[in-house]
PDB file of C-alpha atoms in Angstrom:
ATOM      1  CA  MET M   1     -60.432  22.370  13.111  1.00 72.00           C
ATOM      2  CA  ALA M   2     -58.293  19.674  14.716  1.00 80.00           C
ATOM      3  CA  GLU M   3     -59.879  16.281  15.325  1.00 92.00           C
ATOM      4  CA  ILE M   4     -60.610  15.576  18.984  1.00 95.00           C
ATOM      5  CA  ILE M   5     -59.506  12.092  19.994  1.00 96.00           C
ATOM      6  CA  LEU M   6     -60.494  12.102  23.670  1.00 96.00           C
ATOM      7  CA  ARG M   7     -62.896  14.371  25.514  1.00 96.00           C
ATOM      8  CA  VAL M   8     -63.426  13.739  29.223  1.00 95.00           C
ATOM      9  CA  VAL M   9     -65.862  15.956  31.117  1.00 96.00           C
ATOM     10  CA  ASP M  10     -66.533  16.393  34.844  1.00 96.00           C
ATOM     11  CA  ILE M  11     -65.013  13.131  36.110  1.00 96.00           C
ATOM     12  CA  SER M  12     -65.388  12.461  39.829  1.00 97.00           C
ATOM     13  CA  LYS M  13     -64.330   9.446  41.897  1.00 97.00           C
ATOM     14  CA  ARG M  14     -64.627   8.746  45.606  1.00 96.00           C
ATOM     15  CA  PHE M  15     -63.070   5.954  47.656  1.00 95.00           C
ATOM     16  CA  GLY M  16     -64.986   5.791  50.932  1.00 92.00           C
ATOM     17  CA  GLY M  17     -64.383   9.122  52.643  1.00 91.00           C
ATOM     18  CA  LEU M  18     -61.679  10.200  50.170  1.00 93.00           C
ATOM     19  CA  GLN M  19     -62.676  12.368  47.217  1.00 96.00           C
ATOM     20  CA  ALA M  20     -59.954  11.290  44.789  1.00 96.00           C
ATOM     21  CA  LEU M  21     -61.227  13.273  41.777  1.00 97.00           C
ATOM     22  CA  SER M  22     -63.567  16.259  41.599  1.00 97.00           C
ATOM     23  CA  GLY M  23     -64.905  17.426  38.244  1.00 96.00           C
ATOM     24  CA  VAL M  24     -61.771  16.774  36.176  1.00 97.00           C
ATOM     25  CA  GLY M  25     -61.880  17.114  32.385  1.00 96.00           C
ATOM     26  CA  ILE M  26     -59.452  17.134  29.453  1.00 96.00           C
ATOM     27  CA  THR M  27     -59.636  17.427  25.674  1.00 97.00           C
ATOM     28  CA  ILE M  28     -56.900  15.841  23.551  1.00 97.00           C
ATOM     29  CA  GLU M  29     -56.513  16.481  19.823  1.00 96.00           C
ATOM     30  CA  ARG M  30     -55.071  14.078  17.274  1.00 95.00           C
ATOM     31  CA  GLY M  31     -51.274  14.182  17.092  1.00 95.00           C
ATOM     32  CA  GLN M  32     -50.840  15.794  20.503  1.00 96.00           C
ATOM     33  CA  VAL M  33     -48.716  14.668  23.397  1.00 97.00           C
ATOM     34  CA  TYR M  34     -50.850  15.638  26.369  1.00 97.00           C
ATOM     35  CA  GLY M  35     -49.268  15.691  29.822  1.00 96.00           C
ATOM     36  CA  LEU M  36     -50.855  14.961  33.183  1.00 95.00           C
ATOM     37  CA  ILE M  37     -48.812  16.053  36.186  1.00 94.00           C
ATOM     38  CA  GLY M  38     -49.208  16.912  39.846  1.00 92.00           C
ATOM     39  CA  PRO M  39     -47.607  16.346  43.253  1.00 89.00           C
ATOM     40  CA  ASN M  40     -47.802  12.961  44.955  1.00 86.00           C
ATOM     41  CA  GLY M  41     -51.402  12.144  45.865  1.00 87.00           C
ATOM     42  CA  ALA M  42     -52.808  14.596  43.330  1.00 92.00           C
ATOM     43  CA  GLY M  43     -55.086  12.013  41.691  1.00 93.00           C
ATOM     44  CA  LYS M  44     -53.107  11.412  38.495  1.00 93.00           C
ATOM     45  CA  THR M  45     -53.086   7.630  38.696  1.00 91.00           C
ATOM     46  CA  THR M  46     -56.760   7.520  39.700  1.00 94.00           C
ATOM     47  CA  PHE M  47     -57.683   9.644  36.682  1.00 94.00           C
ATOM     48  CA  PHE M  48     -55.529   7.473  34.440  1.00 91.00           C
ATOM     49  CA  ASN M  49     -57.156   4.320  35.802  1.00 92.00           C
ATOM     50  CA  VAL M  50     -60.644   5.743  35.275  1.00 94.00           C
ATOM     51  CA  ILE M  51     -59.892   6.548  31.633  1.00 92.00           C
ATOM     52  CA  THR M  52     -58.444   3.089  30.989  1.00 90.00           C
ATOM     53  CA  GLY M  53     -61.171   1.038  32.677  1.00 88.00           C
ATOM     54  CA  LEU M  54     -59.512  -0.028  35.934  1.00 90.00           C
ATOM     55  CA  TYR M  55     -61.823   2.180  38.011  1.00 93.00           C
ATOM     56  CA  THR M  56     -65.449   3.115  37.389  1.00 92.00           C
ATOM     57  CA  PRO M  57     -66.095   6.854  37.814  1.00 93.00           C
ATOM     58  CA  ASP M  58     -68.932   8.130  40.013  1.00 95.00           C
ATOM     59  CA  SER M  59     -69.833  10.756  37.418  1.00 94.00           C
ATOM     60  CA  GLY M  60     -68.659  12.212  34.137  1.00 94.00           C
ATOM     61  CA  THR M  61     -68.818  11.616  30.387  1.00 93.00           C
ATOM     62  CA  PHE M  62     -66.349  10.315  27.812  1.00 93.00           C
ATOM     63  CA  GLU M  63     -65.985  10.631  24.050  1.00 93.00           C
ATOM     64  CA  LEU M  64     -63.394   8.732  22.024  1.00 93.00           C
ATOM     65  CA  ALA M  65     -62.899   9.911  18.425  1.00 91.00           C
ATOM     66  CA  GLY M  66     -66.274  11.651  18.531  1.00 89.00           C
ATOM     67  CA  LYS M  67     -68.257   8.694  19.875  1.00 88.00           C
ATOM     68  CA  PRO M  68     -69.591   8.119  23.404  1.00 87.00           C
ATOM     69  CA  TYR M  69     -67.268   5.850  25.296  1.00 84.00           C
ATOM     70  CA  ARG M  70     -67.629   4.114  28.638  1.00 82.00           C
ATOM     71  CA  PRO M  71     -64.437   2.570  30.061  1.00 80.00           C
ATOM     72  CA  SER M  72     -66.063  -0.478  31.656  1.00 75.00           C
ATOM     73  CA  ALA M  73     -63.178  -2.995  31.525  1.00 73.00           C
ATOM     74  CA  VAL M  74     -59.553  -3.017  30.394  1.00 74.00           C
ATOM     75  CA  HIS M  75     -60.078  -5.378  27.440  1.00 74.00           C
ATOM     76  CA  GLU M  76     -63.063  -3.345  26.240  1.00 77.00           C
ATOM     77  CA  VAL M  77     -60.979  -0.186  26.479  1.00 84.00           C
ATOM     78  CA  ALA M  78     -58.321  -1.777  24.246  1.00 81.00           C
ATOM     79  CA  LYS M  79     -60.964  -2.746  21.682  1.00 81.00           C
ATOM     80  CA  ALA M  80     -62.392   0.774  21.791  1.00 85.00           C
ATOM     81  CA  GLY M  81     -58.984   2.204  20.909  1.00 89.00           C
ATOM     82  CA  ILE M  82     -57.028   3.120  24.040  1.00 92.00           C
ATOM     83  CA  ALA M  83     -53.800   1.248  24.815  1.00 91.00           C
ATOM     84  CA  ARG M  84     -51.819   1.818  27.987  1.00 90.00           C
ATOM     85  CA  THR M  85     -48.558   0.980  29.653  1.00 90.00           C
ATOM     86  CA  PHE M  86     -48.086   0.689  33.416  1.00 84.00           C
ATOM     87  CA  GLN M  87     -45.767   2.350  35.924  1.00 80.00           C
ATOM     88  CA  ASN M  88     -44.706  -1.139  37.029  1.00 81.00           C
ATOM     89  CA  ILE M  89     -43.733  -3.029  33.883  1.00 86.00           C
ATOM     90  CA  ARG M  90     -46.252  -5.754  33.016  1.00 86.00           C
ATOM     91  CA  LEU M  91     -44.667  -7.950  30.370  1.00 92.00           C
ATOM     92  CA  PHE M  92     -44.867 -11.706  29.945  1.00 91.00           C
ATOM     93  CA  ALA M  93     -41.398 -12.340  31.326  1.00 93.00           C
ATOM     94  CA  GLU M  94     -40.903 -15.842  29.904  1.00 95.00           C
ATOM     95  CA  MET M  95     -42.187 -14.959  26.450  1.00 95.00           C
ATOM     96  CA  THR M  96     -39.981 -13.434  23.774  1.00 97.00           C
ATOM     97  CA  ALA M  97     -40.175  -9.789  22.832  1.00 97.00           C
ATOM     98  CA  LEU M  98     -41.840 -10.829  19.570  1.00 96.00           C
ATOM     99  CA  GLU M  99     -44.436 -12.936  21.363  1.00 94.00           C
ATOM    100  CA  ASN M 100     -45.246 -10.076  23.758  1.00 94.00           C
ATOM    101  CA  VAL M 101     -46.046  -7.769  20.846  1.00 94.00           C
ATOM    102  CA  MET M 102     -48.042 -10.482  19.067  1.00 92.00           C
ATOM    103  CA  VAL M 103     -50.205 -10.832  22.182  1.00 88.00           C
ATOM    104  CA  GLY M 104     -51.052  -7.140  21.942  1.00 83.00           C
ATOM    105  CA  ARG M 105     -51.912  -7.498  18.265  1.00 77.00           C
ATOM    106  CA  HIS M 106     -54.426 -10.280  18.904  1.00 69.00           C
ATOM    107  CA  VAL M 107     -56.982  -7.723  20.107  1.00 63.00           C
ATOM    108  CA  ARG M 108     -57.474  -6.920  16.393  1.00 57.00           C
ATOM    109  CA  THR M 109     -57.755 -10.527  15.117  1.00 59.00           C
ATOM    110  CA  HIS M 110     -60.864 -12.052  13.539  1.00 56.00           C
ATOM    111  CA  SER M 111     -60.285 -15.813  13.259  1.00 57.00           C
ATOM    112  CA  GLY M 112     -61.664 -16.650  16.685  1.00 53.00           C
ATOM    113  CA  LEU M 113     -61.380 -19.757  18.811  1.00 50.00           C
ATOM    114  CA  VAL M 114     -62.588 -22.216  16.147  1.00 45.00           C
ATOM    115  CA  GLY M 115     -60.029 -20.980  13.644  1.00 52.00           C
ATOM    116  CA  ALA M 116     -57.280 -21.289  16.228  1.00 52.00           C
ATOM    117  CA  ILE M 117     -58.265 -24.859  17.144  1.00 57.00           C
ATOM    118  CA  LEU M 118     -58.669 -26.050  13.543  1.00 56.00           C
ATOM    119  CA  ARG M 119     -55.675 -24.063  12.260  1.00 63.00           C
ATOM    120  CA  THR M 120     -57.698 -22.859   9.288  1.00 64.00           C
ATOM    121  CA  PRO M 121     -55.986 -21.164   6.322  1.00 66.00           C
ATOM    122  CA  GLY M 122     -57.467 -17.856   7.446  1.00 64.00           C
ATOM    123  CA  PHE M 123     -56.031 -18.301  10.924  1.00 58.00           C
ATOM    124  CA  LYS M 124     -52.578 -19.180   9.577  1.00 69.00           C
ATOM    125  CA  ARG M 125     -52.609 -16.163   7.260  1.00 76.00           C
ATOM    126  CA  GLU M 126     -53.640 -13.876  10.082  1.00 75.00           C
ATOM    127  CA  GLU M 127     -50.924 -15.266  12.393  1.00 80.00           C
ATOM    128  CA  HIS M 128     -48.317 -14.612   9.721  1.00 84.00           C
ATOM    129  CA  GLU M 129     -49.534 -11.024   9.330  1.00 88.00           C
ATOM    130  CA  ILE M 130     -49.458 -10.548  13.116  1.00 90.00           C
ATOM    131  CA  GLU M 131     -45.868 -11.805  13.303  1.00 91.00           C
ATOM    132  CA  GLU M 132     -44.782  -9.501  10.484  1.00 93.00           C
ATOM    133  CA  ARG M 133     -46.422  -6.511  12.158  1.00 93.00           C
ATOM    134  CA  ALA M 134     -44.811  -7.397  15.491  1.00 94.00           C
ATOM    135  CA  HIS M 135     -41.376  -7.432  13.844  1.00 96.00           C
ATOM    136  CA  GLU M 136     -42.098  -4.022  12.292  1.00 97.00           C
ATOM    137  CA  LEU M 137     -43.063  -2.542  15.653  1.00 97.00           C
ATOM    138  CA  LEU M 138     -39.981  -3.905  17.411  1.00 98.00           C
ATOM    139  CA  GLU M 139     -37.857  -2.219  14.731  1.00 97.00           C
ATOM    140  CA  TYR M 140     -39.921   0.950  15.114  1.00 97.00           C
ATOM    141  CA  VAL M 141     -39.176   1.261  18.839  1.00 96.00           C
ATOM    142  CA  GLY M 142     -35.520   0.342  18.345  1.00 95.00           C
ATOM    143  CA  ILE M 143     -35.299  -3.206  19.704  1.00 97.00           C
ATOM    144  CA  GLY M 144     -35.764  -5.310  16.585  1.00 97.00           C
ATOM    145  CA  LYS M 145     -32.545  -7.235  17.214  1.00 97.00           C
ATOM    146  CA  TYR M 146     -34.005  -8.545  20.468  1.00 97.00           C
ATOM    147  CA  ALA M 147     -37.097 -10.141  18.903  1.00 97.00           C
ATOM    148  CA  ASP M 148     -36.167 -13.643  20.057  1.00 97.00           C
ATOM    149  CA  PHE M 149     -34.946 -12.637  23.526  1.00 97.00           C
ATOM    150  CA  LYS M 150     -37.133 -13.366  26.533  1.00 97.00           C
ATOM    151  CA  ALA M 151     -38.633 -10.176  27.917  1.00 96.00           C
ATOM    152  CA  ARG M 152     -36.998 -10.653  31.324  1.00 96.00           C
ATOM    153  CA  THR M 153     -33.517 -10.587  29.749  1.00 97.00           C
ATOM    154  CA  LEU M 154     -33.933  -7.120  28.243  1.00 96.00           C
ATOM    155  CA  SER M 155     -32.567  -4.018  29.907  1.00 93.00           C
ATOM    156  CA  TYR M 156     -34.978  -1.837  31.860  1.00 92.00           C
ATOM    157  CA  GLY M 157     -35.130   0.796  29.127  1.00 92.00           C
ATOM    158  CA  ASP M 158     -35.707  -1.824  26.428  1.00 95.00           C
ATOM    159  CA  GLN M 159     -38.515  -3.386  28.468  1.00 95.00           C
ATOM    160  CA  ARG M 160     -40.182   0.022  28.502  1.00 94.00           C
ATOM    161  CA  ARG M 161     -39.808   0.176  24.721  1.00 95.00           C
ATOM    162  CA  LEU M 162     -41.283  -3.296  24.431  1.00 96.00           C
ATOM    163  CA  GLU M 163     -44.334  -2.181  26.411  1.00 95.00           C
ATOM    164  CA  ILE M 164     -44.802   0.705  24.007  1.00 96.00           C
ATOM    165  CA  ALA M 165     -44.467  -1.632  21.001  1.00 96.00           C
ATOM    166  CA  ARG M 166     -47.126  -3.911  22.498  1.00 94.00           C
ATOM    167  CA  ALA M 167     -49.424  -0.911  23.027  1.00 93.00           C
ATOM    168  CA  LEU M 168     -48.903   0.214  19.429  1.00 95.00           C
ATOM    169  CA  ALA M 169     -49.781  -3.298  18.226  1.00 92.00           C
ATOM    170  CA  THR M 170     -53.426  -2.685  19.156  1.00 90.00           C
ATOM    171  CA  ASP M 171     -53.666   0.169  16.594  1.00 90.00           C
ATOM    172  CA  PRO M 172     -54.900   2.565  19.274  1.00 92.00           C
ATOM    173  CA  GLN M 173     -56.597   5.912  18.856  1.00 93.00           C
ATOM    174  CA  LEU M 174     -54.792   6.981  22.040  1.00 95.00           C
ATOM    175  CA  ILE M 175     -51.674   5.641  23.748  1.00 96.00           C
ATOM    176  CA  ALA M 176     -51.687   6.219  27.514  1.00 94.00           C
ATOM    177  CA  LEU M 177     -48.189   6.078  29.022  1.00 95.00           C
ATOM    178  CA  ASP M 178     -48.006   5.707  32.804  1.00 91.00           C
ATOM    179  CA  GLU M 179     -44.673   6.985  34.160  1.00 91.00           C
ATOM    180  CA  PRO M 180     -42.635   5.698  31.185  1.00 92.00           C
ATOM    181  CA  ALA M 181     -39.442   7.426  32.391  1.00 92.00           C
ATOM    182  CA  ALA M 182     -39.634   6.044  35.938  1.00 88.00           C
ATOM    183  CA  GLY M 183     -36.326   4.418  36.880  1.00 87.00           C
ATOM    184  CA  MET M 184     -34.560   5.468  33.683  1.00 90.00           C
ATOM    185  CA  ASN M 185     -31.114   7.014  33.533  1.00 90.00           C
ATOM    186  CA  ALA M 186     -30.400  10.152  31.502  1.00 90.00           C
ATOM    187  CA  THR M 187     -29.464   8.247  28.334  1.00 92.00           C
ATOM    188  CA  GLU M 188     -32.596   6.105  28.481  1.00 91.00           C
ATOM    189  CA  LYS M 189     -34.746   9.194  29.009  1.00 92.00           C
ATOM    190  CA  ALA M 190     -33.218  10.865  25.952  1.00 92.00           C
ATOM    191  CA  LEU M 191     -34.011   7.785  23.849  1.00 93.00           C
ATOM    192  CA  LEU M 192     -37.543   7.686  25.264  1.00 93.00           C
ATOM    193  CA  ARG M 193     -38.065  11.310  24.346  1.00 94.00           C
ATOM    194  CA  GLU M 194     -36.931  10.573  20.767  1.00 95.00           C
ATOM    195  CA  LEU M 195     -39.364   7.663  20.547  1.00 96.00           C
ATOM    196  CA  ILE M 196     -42.313   9.685  21.838  1.00 95.00           C
ATOM    197  CA  ASP M 197     -41.474  12.444  19.367  1.00 95.00           C
ATOM    198  CA  ARG M 198     -41.404   9.877  16.586  1.00 95.00           C
ATOM    199  CA  ILE M 199     -44.804   8.511  17.589  1.00 96.00           C
ATOM    200  CA  ARG M 200     -46.257  12.043  17.672  1.00 95.00           C
ATOM    201  CA  ASN M 201     -44.750  12.883  14.281  1.00 94.00           C
ATOM    202  CA  ASP M 202     -46.554   9.849  12.848  1.00 95.00           C
ATOM    203  CA  ASN M 203     -49.817  11.590  13.839  1.00 93.00           C
ATOM    204  CA  ARG M 204     -50.491   9.350  16.818  1.00 95.00           C
ATOM    205  CA  THR M 205     -51.897  10.722  20.052  1.00 97.00           C
ATOM    206  CA  ILE M 206     -50.380  10.255  23.504  1.00 97.00           C
ATOM    207  CA  LEU M 207     -51.547  10.883  27.055  1.00 97.00           C
ATOM    208  CA  LEU M 208     -48.502  11.036  29.314  1.00 96.00           C
ATOM    209  CA  ILE M 209     -48.534  10.832  33.101  1.00 93.00           C
ATOM    210  CA  GLU M 210     -45.045  11.559  34.414  1.00 89.00           C
ATOM    211  CA  HIS M 211     -43.253  12.772  37.548  1.00 87.00           C
ATOM    212  CA  ASP M 212     -40.337  14.149  35.534  1.00 88.00           C
ATOM    213  CA  VAL M 213     -41.642  17.692  35.048  1.00 88.00           C
ATOM    214  CA  LYS M 214     -38.710  18.663  32.842  1.00 89.00           C
ATOM    215  CA  LEU M 215     -39.465  15.807  30.456  1.00 92.00           C
ATOM    216  CA  VAL M 216     -43.151  16.724  30.337  1.00 93.00           C
ATOM    217  CA  MET M 217     -42.465  20.389  29.647  1.00 92.00           C
ATOM    218  CA  GLY M 218     -40.100  19.471  26.828  1.00 92.00           C
ATOM    219  CA  LEU M 219     -42.438  16.985  25.156  1.00 93.00           C
ATOM    220  CA  CYS M 220     -46.046  17.971  25.663  1.00 96.00           C
ATOM    221  CA  ASP M 221     -48.258  20.230  23.576  1.00 96.00           C
ATOM    222  CA  ARG M 222     -50.643  20.792  26.473  1.00 97.00           C
ATOM    223  CA  VAL M 223     -50.570  19.928  30.165  1.00 96.00           C
ATOM    224  CA  THR M 224     -53.148  19.467  32.907  1.00 96.00           C
ATOM    225  CA  VAL M 225     -52.095  19.809  36.540  1.00 95.00           C
ATOM    226  CA  LEU M 226     -53.978  18.057  39.341  1.00 95.00           C
ATOM    227  CA  ASP M 227     -53.716  18.740  43.060  1.00 94.00           C
ATOM    228  CA  TYR M 228     -55.787  16.945  45.715  1.00 93.00           C
ATOM    229  CA  GLY M 229     -58.029  15.547  42.990  1.00 95.00           C
ATOM    230  CA  LYS M 230     -58.833  18.916  41.439  1.00 96.00           C
ATOM    231  CA  GLN M 231     -57.713  20.414  38.148  1.00 96.00           C
ATOM    232  CA  ILE M 232     -55.768  23.540  39.091  1.00 95.00           C
ATOM    233  CA  SER M 233     -54.284  24.428  35.702  1.00 95.00           C
ATOM    234  CA  GLU M 234     -54.468  23.536  31.998  1.00 96.00           C
ATOM    235  CA  GLY M 235     -52.621  24.972  29.046  1.00 95.00           C
ATOM    236  CA  THR M 236     -49.373  24.970  27.142  1.00 95.00           C
ATOM    237  CA  PRO M 237     -46.213  24.068  29.080  1.00 93.00           C
ATOM    238  CA  GLY M 238     -45.247  27.742  29.197  1.00 92.00           C
ATOM    239  CA  GLU M 239     -48.618  28.779  30.600  1.00 94.00           C
ATOM    240  CA  VAL M 240     -48.599  26.038  33.217  1.00 92.00           C
ATOM    241  CA  GLN M 241     -45.047  26.827  34.342  1.00 89.00           C
ATOM    242  CA  ARG M 242     -46.036  30.435  35.063  1.00 88.00           C
ATOM    243  CA  ASP M 243     -49.248  29.559  36.909  1.00 90.00           C
ATOM    244  CA  GLU M 244     -48.822  30.537  40.578  1.00 90.00           C
ATOM    245  CA  ARG M 245     -51.231  27.777  41.656  1.00 90.00           C
ATOM    246  CA  VAL M 246     -48.947  25.176  40.065  1.00 90.00           C
ATOM    247  CA  ILE M 247     -45.803  26.677  41.574  1.00 87.00           C
ATOM    248  CA  GLU M 248     -47.425  26.664  45.017  1.00 87.00           C
ATOM    249  CA  ALA M 249     -48.583  23.052  44.599  1.00 85.00           C
ATOM    250  CA  TYR M 250     -45.050  21.892  43.821  1.00 78.00           C
ATOM    251  CA  LEU M 251     -42.897  24.322  45.795  1.00 68.00           C
ATOM    252  CA  GLY M 252     -45.206  25.604  48.545  1.00 72.00           C
ATOM    253  CA  LYS M 253     -46.713  28.993  49.234  1.00 63.00           C
ATOM    254  CA  GLY M 254     -44.454  31.992  49.000  1.00 55.00           C
ATOM    255  CA  ASN M 255     -42.496  30.595  46.058  1.00 56.00           C
ATOM    256  CA  ALA M 256     -44.316  32.354  43.238  1.00 54.00           C
ATOM    257  CA  ALA M 257     -41.049  33.986  42.184  1.00 51.00           C
ATOM    258  CA  HIS M 258     -39.610  30.559  41.398  1.00 57.00           C
ATOM    259  CA  ALA M 259     -40.360  28.526  38.277  1.00 60.00           C
ATOM    260  CA  LEU M 260     -40.843  24.885  37.477  1.00 62.00           C
ATOM    261  CA  PRO M 261     -38.144  23.170  35.389  1.00 69.00           C
ATOM    262  CA  THR M 262     -38.389  23.777  31.663  1.00 72.00           C
ATOM    263  CA  GLY M 263     -37.944  21.121  29.018  1.00 67.00           C
ATOM    264  CA  GLU M 264     -34.876  22.729  27.512  1.00 58.00           C
ATOM    265  CA  ALA M 265     -32.033  20.304  26.931  1.00 47.00           C
ATOM    266  CA  ALA M 266     -34.039  17.525  28.571  1.00 43.00           C
TER     267      ALA M 266
END
């Protein structure tokens, strides 16, 4: 039986008079790329923010790698084992690519404040190991040659890669990618798809929220579709594409004969 990395059950969230989520749940197995899609206003970002500690749910339960998990704050979520990127890139613009990844790695350090102030041998050794790991991750995502470049000088696609490298630096159980293809051209999307495939093939687990349905259908092992805060479909990409409820949500009623884009040649 496959190991379950994240199990979320019956999540609900209300903002004043708006019911943003109603009883949403997903189960993600190790090594999967799991997609979360839906029309604008479907509740995708709210669900993502609940899982990663930005919002507190009104109800529901969480398990991460078989243990109860409560996403109470972003830094606690990172320690627990979930790393995320954001739709709007959030890098330290004046820091180098290497320094950005090293910041992500510090969530796993042990020396503490005293070690940092006194520059103890243990602290220096740990800093060296962090720098080495950061270099490895920059190479892994394909931007190793830009290690000493300030983040703001990188191309848009390379900044996205840098965000992923920083997320990987936390040694996460689950990597949550929020609209990673947003704003990318076709070449950048192809490179992103290769990188996500590589991460999956290394037995890492990814939750992907993405507007590019074709990209999702070509990458994901399973997909959940939200509409008006409710889960209207869950299954393989093929099953979801044929679901009349999904077709209606995207294309409107009376379009059941049409199909959503496939991931072929994406």
